[in-house]
Amino acid sequence: MLNTEDIALIERTSKRRIATVPKAFHRYLFDEIDWNNRLIGIKGPKGGGKTTLVLQHIKQEIADKDAVLYISLDDLWFTTHDVKELVEYHYTHGGKYLFVDEVHYFPLWQRLIKNIYDEYPDLNIVFTGSSMLQIDNAQADLSRRMQLYTLHGMSFREYLEFEGLCHIQPVGLDDLLKRHVDIAMEVTSGVKILPAFEKYCVTGYYPFYKETRKTHDQRLMQVINLILDSDYPTVDGVTLSTIRKTRKMLMVLAEAVPQTLNMSQLFRELETDRNQGLKMLLALQRSGLVNLLNDDTKSLKHLSRPEKIYLNNTNLMYALTAQVNKGTLRETFFMNQMDSTHEVCYPKQGDFLIDHQYLFEVGGKNKSFEQIKDLPDSFLAVDDIEIGSRNRIPLWVFGLMY
């Protein structure tokens, strides 16, 4: 049974976290979530700002803080105390809102959330978890009850706002393709955009960069280690040997991407078979550490070999590789920003096919249309230019879409 000291400790921790969260800057998802839903799930990469997002909502949108309980299931307190007992106490003492952070640290988290949802019919529940979370088919009734959102890392648009350089609303792809000249002229009228873009590529994807400007790479390596050592085994139940091989796979990929790898050779080097190797590759994708580019005939559900492999974002390139290749950096940025909002495939010609319609080549300011000339709906995403023309679009503009 919980005693009053136990309850007081958890309630103090909850209120302290709410009171101290900064509220000046909101991630893009803050206004997209329908907070009126009674069951909300938010998943995303570690370090992406899920906890801050939730605490900001509590602090700014819920007047009665005594009706709120925020808990994080990675807290050691829960190794010796029962979550359901705590929820029962909270509910019977006027609780109306429950926020559960790091839900994947609870072994049967889907059953836990479903039971709380069913047993407390007027309790509003929000939970967050690793981007590796998958809603088990056996728990389909949970997926029908909840609204699930994904919080990606910061876009270039958000970075500009976070730095106080520019405030611009997200731009849809169709609008961007038609009005990119006007959009670029508006932004560059008040911002030296190319230096800002270079800084974003080095350290701007994870919101914690402002706290760790001098030690950003070390902090990012800590995030990677937490994903592989904690999230991966917690969510997928893998062995220490698989974790070690997956870590080695990530380091090999970091040095090689985005070239098309000899996967058979890679799997032999990792002392694993094709099936297990592809599962590890998919785990790295789900964790937000790599992006896999397939042609539109393949499905990752069938463990098919990807056409190209990228690190998930440019910040990871600087943290994991000794020398960053400029061409790889450009493609990684484009893939990352596009994949967050659109379907991206590997085309027969060009670099990327977006939504089975728009064809893109990515390159430097001297890039020509030679490879995709005469193809309909074809565009160049060009680095090192502030403003484009016609179907020649600055690469940085594609960071304004969310």
mmCIF file of C-alpha atoms in Angstrom:
data_model
loop_
_atom_site.group_PDB
_atom_site.id
_atom_site.type_symbol
_atom_site.label_atom_id
_atom_site.label_comp_id
_atom_site.label_asym_id
_atom_site.label_seq_id
_atom_site.Cartn_x
_atom_site.Cartn_y
_atom_site.Cartn_z
ATOM 1 C CA MET A 1 0.000 0.000 0.000
ATOM 2 C CA LEU A 2 1.141 3.529 -0.731
ATOM 3 C CA ASN A 3 1.685 5.758 2.279
ATOM 4 C CA THR A 4 1.268 9.520 2.480
ATOM 5 C CA GLU A 5 5.041 10.097 2.143
ATOM 6 C CA ASP A 6 5.073 8.141 -1.120
ATOM 7 C CA ILE A 7 2.201 10.149 -2.538
ATOM 8 C CA ALA A 8 3.647 13.465 -1.377
ATOM 9 C CA LEU A 9 6.969 12.702 -3.076
ATOM 10 C CA ILE A 10 5.367 11.891 -6.434
ATOM 11 C CA GLU A 11 3.061 14.920 -6.290
ATOM 12 C CA ARG A 12 5.975 17.241 -5.445
ATOM 13 C CA THR A 13 7.998 15.839 -8.322
ATOM 14 C CA SER A 14 5.053 16.265 -10.676
ATOM 15 C CA LYS A 15 4.426 19.885 -9.719
ATOM 16 C CA ARG A 16 8.125 20.745 -9.805
ATOM 17 C CA ARG A 17 8.499 19.448 -13.349
ATOM 18 C CA ILE A 18 5.425 21.405 -14.460
ATOM 19 C CA ALA A 19 6.503 24.626 -12.734
ATOM 20 C CA THR A 20 10.006 24.701 -14.207
ATOM 21 C CA VAL A 21 9.275 23.869 -17.844
ATOM 22 C CA PRO A 22 10.076 26.760 -20.237
ATOM 23 C CA LYS A 23 7.105 28.024 -22.215
ATOM 24 C CA ALA A 24 8.471 30.560 -24.694
ATOM 25 C CA PHE A 25 8.833 28.156 -27.636
ATOM 26 C CA HIS A 26 6.390 25.449 -28.725
ATOM 27 C CA ARG A 27 7.139 22.523 -31.012
ATOM 28 C CA TYR A 28 4.975 22.226 -34.151
ATOM 29 C CA LEU A 29 2.885 19.413 -32.644
ATOM 30 C CA PHE A 30 1.685 21.541 -29.710
ATOM 31 C CA ASP A 31 -1.129 23.092 -31.749
ATOM 32 C CA GLU A 32 -1.826 20.012 -33.892
ATOM 33 C CA ILE A 33 -2.808 17.716 -31.028
ATOM 34 C CA ASP A 34 -6.500 17.537 -30.190
ATOM 35 C CA TRP A 35 -6.062 17.590 -26.427
ATOM 36 C CA ASN A 36 -9.793 16.926 -25.950
ATOM 37 C CA ASN A 37 -9.300 13.259 -26.875
ATOM 38 C CA ARG A 38 -9.450 11.122 -23.747
ATOM 39 C CA LEU A 39 -6.525 8.923 -24.766
ATOM 40 C CA ILE A 40 -3.518 10.434 -26.562
ATOM 41 C CA GLY A 41 -0.209 8.797 -27.404
ATOM 42 C CA ILE A 42 2.902 10.741 -28.446
ATOM 43 C CA LYS A 43 5.976 8.902 -29.698
ATOM 44 C CA GLY A 44 9.211 10.165 -31.144
ATOM 45 C CA PRO A 45 12.997 9.987 -30.979
ATOM 46 C CA LYS A 46 14.695 10.432 -27.643
ATOM 47 C CA GLY A 47 15.778 14.032 -27.144
ATOM 48 C CA GLY A 48 13.070 15.363 -29.469
ATOM 49 C CA GLY A 49 11.106 17.278 -26.829
ATOM 50 C CA LYS A 50 8.114 15.042 -25.975
ATOM 51 C CA THR A 51 8.384 15.670 -22.232
ATOM 52 C CA THR A 52 8.656 19.449 -22.670
ATOM 53 C CA LEU A 53 5.651 19.423 -25.019
ATOM 54 C CA VAL A 54 3.477 17.608 -22.476
ATOM 55 C CA LEU A 55 4.595 19.734 -19.520
ATOM 56 C CA GLN A 56 3.983 22.947 -21.486
ATOM 57 C CA HIS A 57 0.427 21.834 -22.212
ATOM 58 C CA ILE A 58 -0.208 21.147 -18.530
ATOM 59 C CA LYS A 59 1.331 24.425 -17.408
ATOM 60 C CA GLN A 60 -0.459 26.628 -19.920
ATOM 61 C CA GLU A 61 -3.744 24.878 -20.668
ATOM 62 C CA ILE A 62 -4.905 23.164 -17.467
ATOM 63 C CA ALA A 63 -6.019 25.540 -14.733
ATOM 64 C CA ASP A 64 -6.493 23.046 -11.891
ATOM 65 C CA LYS A 65 -2.994 21.657 -11.308
ATOM 66 C CA ASP A 66 -4.237 19.569 -8.368
ATOM 67 C CA ALA A 67 -6.268 17.532 -10.866
ATOM 68 C CA VAL A 68 -3.080 16.660 -12.786
ATOM 69 C CA LEU A 69 -0.573 13.901 -12.175
ATOM 70 C CA TYR A 70 2.585 13.678 -14.286
ATOM 71 C CA ILE A 71 4.755 10.575 -13.877
ATOM 72 C CA SER A 72 7.707 9.111 -15.779
ATOM 73 C CA LEU A 73 7.968 5.328 -15.763
ATOM 74 C CA ASP A 74 11.760 5.382 -15.995
ATOM 75 C CA ASP A 75 11.747 6.742 -12.404
ATOM 76 C CA LEU A 76 13.329 4.275 -9.959
ATOM 77 C CA TRP A 77 10.330 4.887 -7.688
ATOM 78 C CA PHE A 78 8.302 2.520 -9.884
ATOM 79 C CA THR A 79 10.673 -0.393 -9.303
ATOM 80 C CA THR A 80 9.164 -0.744 -5.812
ATOM 81 C CA HIS A 81 5.734 0.896 -6.191
ATOM 82 C CA ASP A 82 2.641 -0.024 -8.177
ATOM 83 C CA VAL A 83 1.454 2.291 -10.958
ATOM 84 C CA LYS A 84 -2.172 1.199 -10.652
ATOM 85 C CA GLU A 85 -2.249 1.995 -6.916
ATOM 86 C CA LEU A 86 -0.945 5.482 -7.637
ATOM 87 C CA VAL A 87 -3.550 6.036 -10.367
ATOM 88 C CA GLU A 88 -6.302 4.818 -8.013
ATOM 89 C CA TYR A 89 -5.218 7.291 -5.345
ATOM 90 C CA HIS A 90 -4.992 10.133 -7.849
ATOM 91 C CA TYR A 91 -8.446 9.389 -9.266
ATOM 92 C CA THR A 92 -10.176 9.002 -5.896
ATOM 93 C CA HIS A 93 -8.681 12.286 -4.720
ATOM 94 C CA GLY A 94 -10.073 14.372 -7.561
ATOM 95 C CA GLY A 95 -7.661 13.511 -10.363
ATOM 96 C CA LYS A 96 -8.908 14.274 -13.870
ATOM 97 C CA TYR A 97 -5.681 14.164 -15.916
ATOM 98 C CA LEU A 98 -2.924 11.568 -16.054
ATOM 99 C CA PHE A 99 0.290 12.095 -18.029
ATOM 100 C CA VAL A 100 2.558 9.050 -18.308
ATOM 101 C CA ASP A 101 6.038 9.685 -19.712
ATOM 102 C CA GLU A 102 8.435 6.995 -21.003
ATOM 103 C CA VAL A 103 5.614 4.444 -21.032
ATOM 104 C CA HIS A 104 7.744 1.818 -22.792
ATOM 105 C CA TYR A 105 9.648 1.207 -19.544
ATOM 106 C CA PHE A 106 6.586 -0.634 -18.239
ATOM 107 C CA PRO A 107 6.775 -4.249 -19.526
ATOM 108 C CA LEU A 108 3.060 -4.554 -20.380
ATOM 109 C CA TRP A 109 2.450 -0.920 -21.164
ATOM 110 C CA GLN A 110 -0.399 -1.461 -23.631
ATOM 111 C CA ARG A 111 -2.359 -3.495 -21.122
ATOM 112 C CA LEU A 112 -1.635 -0.916 -18.404
ATOM 113 C CA ILE A 113 -2.937 1.988 -20.511
ATOM 114 C CA LYS A 114 -5.982 0.017 -21.685
ATOM 115 C CA ASN A 115 -6.893 -0.978 -18.118
ATOM 116 C CA ILE A 116 -6.556 2.580 -16.826
ATOM 117 C CA TYR A 117 -8.643 3.851 -19.743
ATOM 118 C CA ASP A 118 -11.406 1.289 -19.093
ATOM 119 C CA GLU A 119 -11.445 1.486 -15.294
ATOM 120 C CA TYR A 120 -11.461 5.284 -14.988
ATOM 121 C CA PRO A 121 -13.951 6.417 -17.639
ATOM 122 C CA ASP A 122 -13.623 10.160 -17.026
ATOM 123 C CA LEU A 123 -9.842 10.269 -16.637
ATOM 124 C CA ASN A 124 -7.970 11.984 -19.492
ATOM 125 C CA ILE A 125 -4.765 10.098 -20.336
ATOM 126 C CA VAL A 126 -1.722 11.208 -22.308
ATOM 127 C CA PHE A 127 1.310 8.959 -22.653
ATOM 128 C CA THR A 128 4.664 9.354 -24.395
ATOM 129 C CA GLY A 129 7.148 6.741 -25.504
ATOM 130 C CA SER A 130 10.046 5.819 -27.700
ATOM 131 C CA SER A 131 9.714 6.152 -31.459
ATOM 132 C CA MET A 132 10.346 2.394 -31.484
ATOM 133 C CA LEU A 133 6.898 1.753 -29.986
ATOM 134 C CA GLN A 134 4.605 -0.380 -32.091
ATOM 135 C CA ILE A 135 0.954 -0.888 -31.255
ATOM 136 C CA ASP A 136 0.612 -4.654 -30.994
ATOM 137 C CA ASN A 137 -2.115 -6.143 -33.172
ATOM 138 C CA ALA A 138 -3.223 -8.121 -30.147
ATOM 139 C CA GLN A 139 -4.101 -4.813 -28.512
ATOM 140 C CA ALA A 140 -6.112 -3.478 -31.462
ATOM 141 C CA ASP A 141 -8.831 -2.190 -29.188
ATOM 142 C CA LEU A 142 -6.254 0.175 -27.650
ATOM 143 C CA SER A 143 -5.363 1.573 -31.065
ATOM 144 C CA ARG A 144 -9.055 2.192 -31.752
ATOM 145 C CA ARG A 145 -9.432 4.117 -28.528
ATOM 146 C CA MET A 146 -6.451 6.422 -28.829
ATOM 147 C CA GLN A 147 -5.135 9.170 -31.061
ATOM 148 C CA LEU A 148 -1.440 8.578 -31.776
ATOM 149 C CA TYR A 149 0.958 11.357 -32.805
ATOM 150 C CA THR A 150 4.633 11.360 -33.781
ATOM 151 C CA LEU A 151 6.955 14.197 -32.759
ATOM 152 C CA HIS A 152 9.907 14.488 -35.145
ATOM 153 C CA GLY A 153 13.081 16.407 -34.396
ATOM 154 C CA MET A 154 13.142 20.135 -35.049
ATOM 155 C CA SER A 155 12.667 21.314 -38.610
ATOM 156 C CA PHE A 156 14.772 24.161 -39.986
ATOM 157 C CA ARG A 157 11.655 26.365 -39.745
ATOM 158 C CA GLU A 158 11.392 25.625 -36.003
ATOM 159 C CA TYR A 159 15.106 26.239 -35.551
ATOM 160 C CA LEU A 160 14.768 29.722 -37.057
ATOM 161 C CA GLU A 161 11.970 30.495 -34.623
ATOM 162 C CA PHE A 162 13.805 28.919 -31.646
ATOM 163 C CA GLU A 163 16.811 31.127 -32.408
ATOM 164 C CA GLY A 164 14.604 34.223 -32.707
ATOM 165 C CA LEU A 165 15.635 34.759 -36.320
ATOM 166 C CA CYS A 166 12.334 34.383 -38.146
ATOM 167 C CA HIS A 167 8.746 33.328 -37.546
ATOM 168 C CA ILE A 168 7.060 31.689 -40.521
ATOM 169 C CA GLN A 169 4.130 29.300 -40.699
ATOM 170 C CA PRO A 170 4.701 25.785 -42.096
ATOM 171 C CA VAL A 171 4.604 25.679 -45.888
ATOM 172 C CA GLY A 172 2.857 22.847 -47.756
ATOM 173 C CA LEU A 173 4.798 21.152 -50.539
ATOM 174 C CA ASP A 174 2.491 22.256 -53.370
ATOM 175 C CA ASP A 175 2.632 25.837 -52.133
ATOM 176 C CA LEU A 176 6.406 25.621 -51.743
ATOM 177 C CA LEU A 177 6.875 24.426 -55.325
ATOM 178 C CA LYS A 178 4.733 27.263 -56.683
ATOM 179 C CA ARG A 179 5.865 30.116 -54.437
ATOM 180 C CA HIS A 180 9.404 29.237 -53.359
ATOM 181 C CA VAL A 181 10.838 32.459 -54.809
ATOM 182 C CA ASP A 182 8.447 34.675 -52.825
ATOM 183 C CA ILE A 183 8.926 32.551 -49.690
ATOM 184 C CA ALA A 184 12.721 32.712 -49.953
ATOM 185 C CA MET A 185 12.660 36.465 -50.566
ATOM 186 C CA GLU A 186 10.480 36.978 -47.490
ATOM 187 C CA VAL A 187 12.729 34.923 -45.213
ATOM 188 C CA THR A 188 16.058 36.210 -46.514
ATOM 189 C CA SER A 189 14.965 39.829 -46.216
ATOM 190 C CA GLY A 190 15.666 39.622 -42.496
ATOM 191 C CA VAL A 191 17.942 36.592 -42.041
ATOM 192 C CA LYS A 192 21.387 35.590 -43.264
ATOM 193 C CA ILE A 193 19.956 32.219 -44.159
ATOM 194 C CA LEU A 194 22.978 30.224 -45.345
ATOM 195 C CA PRO A 195 25.028 30.579 -42.111
ATOM 196 C CA ALA A 196 21.883 29.712 -40.119
ATOM 197 C CA PHE A 197 21.314 26.648 -42.283
ATOM 198 C CA GLU A 198 24.900 25.484 -41.765
ATOM 199 C CA LYS A 199 24.533 25.775 -37.974
ATOM 200 C CA TYR A 200 21.220 23.900 -38.058
ATOM 201 C CA CYS A 201 22.810 21.028 -39.955
ATOM 202 C CA VAL A 202 25.498 20.704 -37.283
ATOM 203 C CA THR A 203 23.468 21.061 -34.077
ATOM 204 C CA GLY A 204 19.884 22.204 -34.703
ATOM 205 C CA TYR A 205 17.761 19.042 -34.950
ATOM 206 C CA TYR A 206 17.468 18.213 -31.242
ATOM 207 C CA PRO A 207 16.007 20.958 -29.014
ATOM 208 C CA PHE A 208 18.535 20.275 -26.243
ATOM 209 C CA TYR A 209 21.304 21.881 -28.317
ATOM 210 C CA LYS A 210 20.815 25.217 -26.558
ATOM 211 C CA GLU A 211 21.695 23.638 -23.219
ATOM 212 C CA THR A 212 24.766 21.856 -24.581
ATOM 213 C CA ARG A 213 26.306 24.072 -27.246
ATOM 214 C CA LYS A 214 29.882 23.141 -26.262
ATOM 215 C CA THR A 215 29.169 19.467 -25.580
ATOM 216 C CA HIS A 216 26.459 18.770 -28.159
ATOM 217 C CA ASP A 217 28.139 15.764 -29.759
ATOM 218 C CA GLN A 218 28.747 14.132 -26.360
ATOM 219 C CA ARG A 219 25.098 14.667 -25.417
ATOM 220 C CA LEU A 220 23.971 13.234 -28.736
ATOM 221 C CA MET A 221 26.182 10.172 -28.198
ATOM 222 C CA GLN A 222 24.507 9.730 -24.800
ATOM 223 C CA VAL A 223 21.124 9.796 -26.560
ATOM 224 C CA ILE A 224 22.313 7.161 -29.047
ATOM 225 C CA ASN A 225 23.577 4.968 -26.222
ATOM 226 C CA LEU A 226 20.303 5.299 -24.316
ATOM 227 C CA ILE A 227 18.344 4.299 -27.418
ATOM 228 C CA LEU A 228 20.481 1.225 -28.049
ATOM 229 C CA ASP A 229 21.088 0.174 -24.444
ATOM 230 C CA SER A 230 17.671 0.998 -22.934
ATOM 231 C CA ASP A 231 14.904 1.643 -25.468
ATOM 232 C CA TYR A 232 15.877 -1.127 -27.885
ATOM 233 C CA PRO A 233 15.966 -4.009 -25.370
ATOM 234 C CA THR A 234 12.968 -2.637 -23.465
ATOM 235 C CA VAL A 235 10.748 -2.429 -26.550
ATOM 236 C CA ASP A 236 12.036 -5.357 -28.611
ATOM 237 C CA GLY A 237 13.404 -7.651 -25.895
ATOM 238 C CA VAL A 238 16.701 -8.225 -27.719
ATOM 239 C CA THR A 239 19.846 -9.796 -26.285
ATOM 240 C CA LEU A 240 23.103 -8.082 -25.377
ATOM 241 C CA SER A 241 24.690 -9.729 -28.426
ATOM 242 C CA THR A 242 22.073 -8.180 -30.750
ATOM 243 C CA ILE A 243 22.568 -4.764 -29.156
ATOM 244 C CA ARG A 244 26.318 -5.034 -29.732
ATOM 245 C CA LYS A 245 25.834 -6.027 -33.376
ATOM 246 C CA THR A 246 23.298 -3.236 -33.936
ATOM 247 C CA ARG A 247 25.707 -0.688 -32.502
ATOM 248 C CA LYS A 248 28.421 -1.937 -34.848
ATOM 249 C CA MET A 249 25.968 -1.788 -37.761
ATOM 250 C CA LEU A 250 25.211 1.862 -36.993
ATOM 251 C CA MET A 251 28.900 2.778 -36.969
ATOM 252 C CA VAL A 252 29.531 0.930 -40.253
ATOM 253 C CA LEU A 253 26.555 2.668 -41.859
ATOM 254 C CA ALA A 254 27.660 6.075 -40.550
ATOM 255 C CA GLU A 255 30.917 5.753 -42.493
ATOM 256 C CA ALA A 256 29.296 4.384 -45.657
ATOM 257 C CA VAL A 257 25.893 5.983 -46.250
ATOM 258 C CA PRO A 258 24.231 6.762 -48.571
ATOM 259 C CA GLN A 259 26.029 4.387 -50.901
ATOM 260 C CA THR A 260 24.218 1.175 -51.762
ATOM 261 C CA LEU A 261 25.938 -1.305 -49.477
ATOM 262 C CA ASN A 262 26.835 -4.919 -50.038
ATOM 263 C CA MET A 263 24.359 -6.130 -47.442
ATOM 264 C CA SER A 264 25.552 -9.747 -47.567
ATOM 265 C CA GLN A 265 29.072 -8.616 -46.744
ATOM 266 C CA LEU A 266 27.760 -6.375 -43.949
ATOM 267 C CA PHE A 267 25.787 -9.232 -42.388
ATOM 268 C CA ARG A 268 28.800 -11.545 -42.551
ATOM 269 C CA GLU A 269 30.906 -8.889 -40.843
ATOM 270 C CA LEU A 270 28.281 -8.635 -38.096
ATOM 271 C CA GLU A 271 28.110 -12.437 -37.823
ATOM 272 C CA THR A 272 24.385 -12.464 -38.429
ATOM 273 C CA ASP A 273 22.015 -13.750 -41.093
ATOM 274 C CA ARG A 274 19.957 -11.733 -43.573
ATOM 275 C CA ASN A 275 16.707 -11.936 -41.621
ATOM 276 C CA GLN A 276 18.231 -10.807 -38.324
ATOM 277 C CA GLY A 277 20.347 -8.178 -40.080
ATOM 278 C CA LEU A 278 17.319 -6.586 -41.727
ATOM 279 C CA LYS A 279 15.464 -6.630 -38.392
ATOM 280 C CA MET A 280 18.333 -4.718 -36.807
ATOM 281 C CA LEU A 281 18.274 -2.262 -39.706
ATOM 282 C CA LEU A 282 14.542 -1.695 -39.205
ATOM 283 C CA ALA A 283 15.118 -1.197 -35.476
ATOM 284 C CA LEU A 284 17.633 1.552 -36.270
ATOM 285 C CA GLN A 285 15.038 3.162 -38.524
ATOM 286 C CA ARG A 286 12.259 2.959 -35.928
ATOM 287 C CA SER A 287 14.583 4.403 -33.297
ATOM 288 C CA GLY A 288 15.176 7.532 -35.390
ATOM 289 C CA LEU A 289 18.845 6.775 -36.088
ATOM 290 C CA VAL A 290 18.676 5.898 -39.803
ATOM 291 C CA ASN A 291 16.342 6.450 -42.758
ATOM 292 C CA LEU A 292 15.805 3.729 -45.356
ATOM 293 C CA LEU A 293 15.034 4.676 -48.948
ATOM 294 C CA ASN A 294 13.142 2.063 -50.972
ATOM 295 C CA ASP A 295 11.660 2.061 -54.437
ATOM 296 C CA ASP A 296 7.871 2.197 -54.553
ATOM 297 C CA THR A 297 7.542 -1.547 -55.236
ATOM 298 C CA LYS A 298 9.057 -2.595 -51.906
ATOM 299 C CA SER A 299 7.599 -2.755 -48.435
ATOM 300 C CA LEU A 300 9.641 -2.707 -45.259
ATOM 301 C CA LYS A 301 7.060 -5.027 -43.734
ATOM 302 C CA HIS A 302 8.485 -7.775 -45.941
ATOM 303 C CA LEU A 303 12.072 -7.146 -44.798
ATOM 304 C CA SER A 304 13.228 -6.066 -48.232
ATOM 305 C CA ARG A 305 16.676 -4.683 -48.833
ATOM 306 C CA PRO A 306 16.651 -0.842 -49.057
ATOM 307 C CA GLU A 307 18.027 0.945 -52.101
ATOM 308 C CA LYS A 308 19.848 3.517 -49.979
ATOM 309 C CA ILE A 309 20.509 4.051 -46.290
ATOM 310 C CA TYR A 310 20.953 7.464 -44.654
ATOM 311 C CA LEU A 311 21.589 8.558 -41.110
ATOM 312 C CA ASN A 312 18.330 10.025 -39.865
ATOM 313 C CA ASN A 313 19.559 13.622 -39.687
ATOM 314 C CA THR A 314 22.603 15.757 -40.336
ATOM 315 C CA ASN A 315 23.392 16.239 -36.617
ATOM 316 C CA LEU A 316 24.036 12.491 -36.356
ATOM 317 C CA MET A 317 26.480 12.754 -39.259
ATOM 318 C CA TYR A 318 28.604 15.266 -37.346
ATOM 319 C CA ALA A 319 28.437 13.208 -34.149
ATOM 320 C CA LEU A 320 29.242 9.838 -35.736
ATOM 321 C CA THR A 321 31.576 10.580 -38.645
ATOM 322 C CA ALA A 322 35.045 12.104 -38.631
ATOM 323 C CA GLN A 323 34.603 13.880 -41.973
ATOM 324 C CA VAL A 324 31.166 14.870 -43.287
ATOM 325 C CA ASN A 325 30.668 14.563 -47.038
ATOM 326 C CA LYS A 326 28.846 17.619 -48.407
ATOM 327 C CA GLY A 327 26.831 15.690 -50.982
ATOM 328 C CA THR A 328 25.705 13.153 -48.379
ATOM 329 C CA LEU A 329 24.805 15.998 -46.015
ATOM 330 C CA ARG A 330 22.498 17.565 -48.609
ATOM 331 C CA GLU A 331 20.689 14.330 -49.373
ATOM 332 C CA THR A 332 20.393 13.472 -45.671
ATOM 333 C CA PHE A 333 18.762 16.835 -44.921
ATOM 334 C CA PHE A 334 16.332 16.531 -47.830
ATOM 335 C CA MET A 335 15.405 12.947 -46.945
ATOM 336 C CA ASN A 336 14.915 13.818 -43.284
ATOM 337 C CA GLN A 337 12.674 16.846 -43.801
ATOM 338 C CA MET A 338 10.633 15.224 -46.580
ATOM 339 C CA ASP A 339 10.229 11.862 -44.853
ATOM 340 C CA SER A 340 8.689 13.620 -41.848
ATOM 341 C CA THR A 341 5.730 14.843 -43.893
ATOM 342 C CA HIS A 342 5.587 12.944 -47.210
ATOM 343 C CA GLU A 343 6.133 9.551 -48.811
ATOM 344 C CA VAL A 344 9.661 9.308 -50.207
ATOM 345 C CA CYS A 345 10.757 6.636 -52.721
ATOM 346 C CA TYR A 346 13.861 5.817 -54.710
ATOM 347 C CA PRO A 347 13.208 6.639 -58.413
ATOM 348 C CA LYS A 348 14.622 5.137 -61.616
ATOM 349 C CA GLN A 349 16.002 8.586 -62.464
ATOM 350 C CA GLY A 350 16.938 11.335 -60.045
ATOM 351 C CA ASP A 351 17.517 11.160 -56.286
ATOM 352 C CA PHE A 352 14.051 11.181 -54.687
ATOM 353 C CA LEU A 353 10.443 10.637 -55.764
ATOM 354 C CA ILE A 354 7.945 12.396 -53.493
ATOM 355 C CA ASP A 355 4.345 11.175 -53.176
ATOM 356 C CA HIS A 356 4.765 9.172 -56.413
ATOM 357 C CA GLN A 357 4.635 12.474 -58.316
ATOM 358 C CA TYR A 358 7.463 14.954 -57.785
ATOM 359 C CA LEU A 359 11.003 14.063 -58.851
ATOM 360 C CA PHE A 360 14.011 15.739 -57.214
ATOM 361 C CA GLU A 361 17.732 15.951 -57.782
ATOM 362 C CA VAL A 362 19.744 17.309 -54.847
ATOM 363 C CA GLY A 363 23.088 19.045 -55.271
ATOM 364 C CA GLY A 364 25.256 22.153 -55.064
ATOM 365 C CA LYS A 365 24.708 25.495 -56.762
ATOM 366 C CA ASN A 366 26.216 24.255 -60.026
ATOM 367 C CA LYS A 367 23.811 21.314 -60.253
ATOM 368 C CA SER A 368 22.147 20.988 -63.674
ATOM 369 C CA PHE A 369 18.947 19.354 -64.904
ATOM 370 C CA GLU A 370 20.912 16.940 -67.117
ATOM 371 C CA GLN A 371 19.875 13.790 -65.232
ATOM 372 C CA ILE A 372 16.162 14.620 -65.096
ATOM 373 C CA LYS A 373 15.665 16.871 -68.111
ATOM 374 C CA ASP A 374 12.392 16.491 -69.990
ATOM 375 C CA LEU A 375 10.772 14.596 -67.077
ATOM 376 C CA PRO A 376 7.459 16.017 -65.787
ATOM 377 C CA ASP A 377 7.240 17.519 -62.293
ATOM 378 C CA SER A 378 11.028 17.483 -61.884
ATOM 379 C CA PHE A 379 12.919 19.898 -59.628
ATOM 380 C CA LEU A 380 16.378 20.676 -58.329
ATOM 381 C CA ALA A 381 16.966 21.155 -54.587
ATOM 382 C CA VAL A 382 20.085 23.320 -54.642
ATOM 383 C CA ASP A 383 22.435 24.061 -51.761
ATOM 384 C CA ASP A 384 24.430 27.278 -51.234
ATOM 385 C CA ILE A 385 21.863 29.612 -52.818
ATOM 386 C CA GLU A 386 19.477 31.944 -51.005
ATOM 387 C CA ILE A 387 16.812 32.326 -53.704
ATOM 388 C CA GLY A 388 15.990 30.060 -56.624
ATOM 389 C CA SER A 389 14.077 30.392 -59.871
ATOM 390 C CA ARG A 390 11.465 28.303 -61.672
ATOM 391 C CA ASN A 391 12.134 24.619 -60.858
ATOM 392 C CA ARG A 392 15.441 25.388 -59.183
ATOM 393 C CA ILE A 393 14.712 25.619 -55.447
ATOM 394 C CA PRO A 394 17.052 26.404 -52.523
ATOM 395 C CA LEU A 395 17.666 23.301 -50.423
ATOM 396 C CA TRP A 396 17.028 25.128 -47.140
ATOM 397 C CA VAL A 397 13.449 25.986 -48.198
ATOM 398 C CA PHE A 398 12.508 22.305 -47.814
ATOM 399 C CA GLY A 399 13.081 22.738 -44.081
ATOM 400 C CA LEU A 400 9.986 24.967 -43.786
ATOM 401 C CA MET A 401 7.335 22.268 -44.176
ATOM 402 C CA TYR A 402 6.588 21.496 -40.492
#
